[in-house]
Coordinates of C-alpha atoms in Angstrom, one line a residue:
M1133 CA -17.8 18.0 -20.2
M1134 CA -20.0 16.5 -23.0
G1135 CA -22.8 16.4 -20.6
R1136 CA -20.5 14.2 -17.6
R1137 CA -19.2 15.6 -14.3
M1138 CA -16.0 16.3 -13.7
K1139 CA -15.6 14.1 -11.5
D1140 CA -16.8 11.3 -13.6
Q1141 CA -13.7 12.0 -15.9
L1142 CA -10.8 13.2 -13.1
R1143 CA -11.1 10.5 -10.7
F1144 CA -9.3 12.1 -7.8
S1145 CA -7.6 9.5 -5.4
A1146 CA -5.0 9.6 -2.5
C1147 CA -2.1 8.0 -2.4
Y1148 CA -1.3 5.4 0.3
W1149 CA 2.0 5.7 0.4
H1150 CA 3.2 8.9 -0.1
S1151 CA 0.5 9.9 2.4
F1152 CA 0.2 7.8 5.1
N1153 CA 3.8 5.7 4.8
W1154 CA 6.9 7.9 3.2
P1155 CA 9.0 9.2 6.2
R1156 CA 9.6 12.0 3.5
C1157 CA 13.8 11.1 3.8
D1158 CA 16.6 13.2 3.2
P1159 CA 19.1 12.0 -0.1
F1160 CA 20.8 10.0 2.9
W1161 CA 17.7 8.4 3.4
T1162 CA 16.6 9.4 7.0
P1163 CA 13.0 9.9 7.9
T1164 CA 12.6 13.8 8.1
L1165 CA 8.7 12.8 9.4
V1166 CA 7.9 9.9 11.5
R1167 CA 4.3 10.1 12.6
R1168 CA 3.2 7.5 15.9
W1169 CA 0.8 5.8 13.7
M1170 CA 3.6 4.7 10.9
S1171 CA 4.3 1.5 13.3
G1172 CA 1.4 -0.7 12.7
A1173 CA -0.1 -1.6 9.4
I1174 CA -3.7 -1.5 11.1
E1175 CA -3.3 1.6 12.7
K1176 CA -1.4 3.1 9.7
A1177 CA -4.9 2.0 7.5
D1178 CA -7.0 2.9 10.1
V1179 CA -5.8 6.7 10.2
A1180 CA -5.9 6.7 6.6
F1181 CA -9.3 5.3 6.1
E1182 CA -10.5 8.2 8.6
M1183 CA -8.4 10.9 6.7
F1184 CA -10.4 9.3 3.4
R1185 CA -13.6 9.4 5.1
L1186 CA -12.7 13.3 6.2
L1187 CA -11.8 14.6 2.9
D1188 CA -14.5 12.5 1.4
V1189 CA -11.8 10.6 -0.8
P1190 CA -13.9 8.0 -3.5
F1191 CA -10.3 6.3 -4.5
F1192 CA -7.1 5.8 -3.4
A1193 CA -3.5 4.1 -4.5
F1194 CA -1.7 1.7 -3.2
R1195 CA 1.6 -0.5 -3.1
D1196 CA 1.6 -4.0 -2.0
V1197 CA 4.5 -3.6 0.4
D1198 CA 2.3 -0.6 1.8
L1199 CA 0.2 -2.8 3.3
A1200 CA 1.6 -5.2 5.2
P1201 CA 5.2 -6.2 6.6
E1202 CA 7.2 -8.7 5.0
G1203 CA 7.1 -11.6 7.6
D1204 CA 9.8 -14.1 8.6
D1205 CA 8.3 -17.0 6.3
L1206 CA 5.4 -17.0 4.4
D1207 CA 2.7 -17.9 7.1
A1208 CA 4.0 -14.9 8.6
S1209 CA 3.6 -12.8 5.3
V1210 CA 0.5 -14.2 4.2
A1211 CA -0.7 -13.7 8.3
N1212 CA 0.3 -10.0 8.3
L1213 CA -1.4 -9.1 4.8
G1214 CA -4.5 -11.3 5.5
A1215 CA -5.2 -9.2 8.6
V1216 CA -4.8 -6.4 6.9
V1217 CA -6.8 -7.1 3.6
D1218 CA -9.4 -7.9 6.2
F1219 CA -9.5 -4.9 7.7
F1220 CA -9.2 -3.0 4.4
E1221 CA -12.5 -4.9 3.4
E1222 CA -14.1 -3.7 6.0
K1223 CA -13.3 0.3 5.7
M1224 CA -13.7 0.2 2.1
A1225 CA -17.7 -1.9 2.9
A1226 CA -18.1 0.4 6.1
L1227 CA -17.5 4.0 3.5
G1228 CA -17.4 3.5 0.2
I1229 CA -14.0 3.8 -0.8
C1230 CA -12.4 1.8 -3.7
P1231 CA -9.4 1.4 -4.5
L1232 CA -8.5 2.9 -8.0
W1233 CA -5.3 0.9 -8.7
G1234 CA -2.3 -1.1 -7.1
T1235 CA 0.5 -2.0 -7.9
A1236 CA 4.1 -3.9 -6.5
Y1237 CA 7.4 -1.7 -5.6
P1238 CA 10.0 -3.9 -6.9
F1239 CA 12.2 -1.4 -6.6
S1240 CA 14.0 -1.2 -3.0
H1241 CA 13.8 -4.5 -1.8
P1242 CA 16.9 -6.7 -2.7
C1243 CA 15.1 -9.8 -4.0
Y1244 CA 14.1 -7.5 -7.2
M1245 CA 18.0 -6.7 -8.6
A1246 CA 18.0 -8.5 -10.9
G1247 CA 13.9 -9.1 -12.0
A1248 CA 11.5 -10.3 -10.1
A1249 CA 10.5 -14.0 -10.9
N1250 CA 13.5 -14.5 -12.9
N1251 CA 15.7 -13.5 -10.0
P1252 CA 18.6 -16.1 -10.3
D1253 CA 18.5 -15.5 -6.6
P1254 CA 17.6 -19.0 -5.2
R1255 CA 16.0 -18.0 -1.5
P1256 CA 12.8 -17.2 -1.8
R1257 CA 11.3 -14.1 -0.6
P1258 CA 7.8 -14.7 0.7
L1259 CA 5.3 -12.4 -0.9
L1260 CA 7.6 -13.1 -3.7
L1261 CA 6.7 -16.9 -3.6
C1262 CA 3.3 -17.0 -2.7
L1263 CA 2.9 -14.6 -5.8
R1264 CA 4.7 -17.1 -7.9
T1265 CA 3.4 -20.2 -6.6
G1266 CA -0.8 -19.0 -6.6
K1267 CA -0.5 -20.4 -2.5
G1268 CA -1.3 -17.8 -0.1
R1269 CA -4.6 -15.6 1.0
A1270 CA -7.0 -14.8 -2.8

């Protein structure tokens, strides 16, 4: 169309959360599909990038909470995320796969019940605090 290839106009991406995180829950939130690789963040990412490679997917989309589990404190959360981000960077460079977009998932965690940064709950959550203060891994 107009001298451009279809893949230049409509960029296909794999959704990390639907394909590699979501346990296909029923209406009562009981997982109906539990994969052996869903328990570890690095193992899950490794499976995802292998699938991206096999399908020749040039892009992926993700939510923040899908990459790494929240830790017990800010240091643990930043360490969890840092390890996974380093792994993602290595895989993206090696395979030439890029994120098409990323987003936050402020829907299921209680700390977002009344908003995110303006939540009246005075107890900070590790990753939320990291985002609000700008401290942590860049």
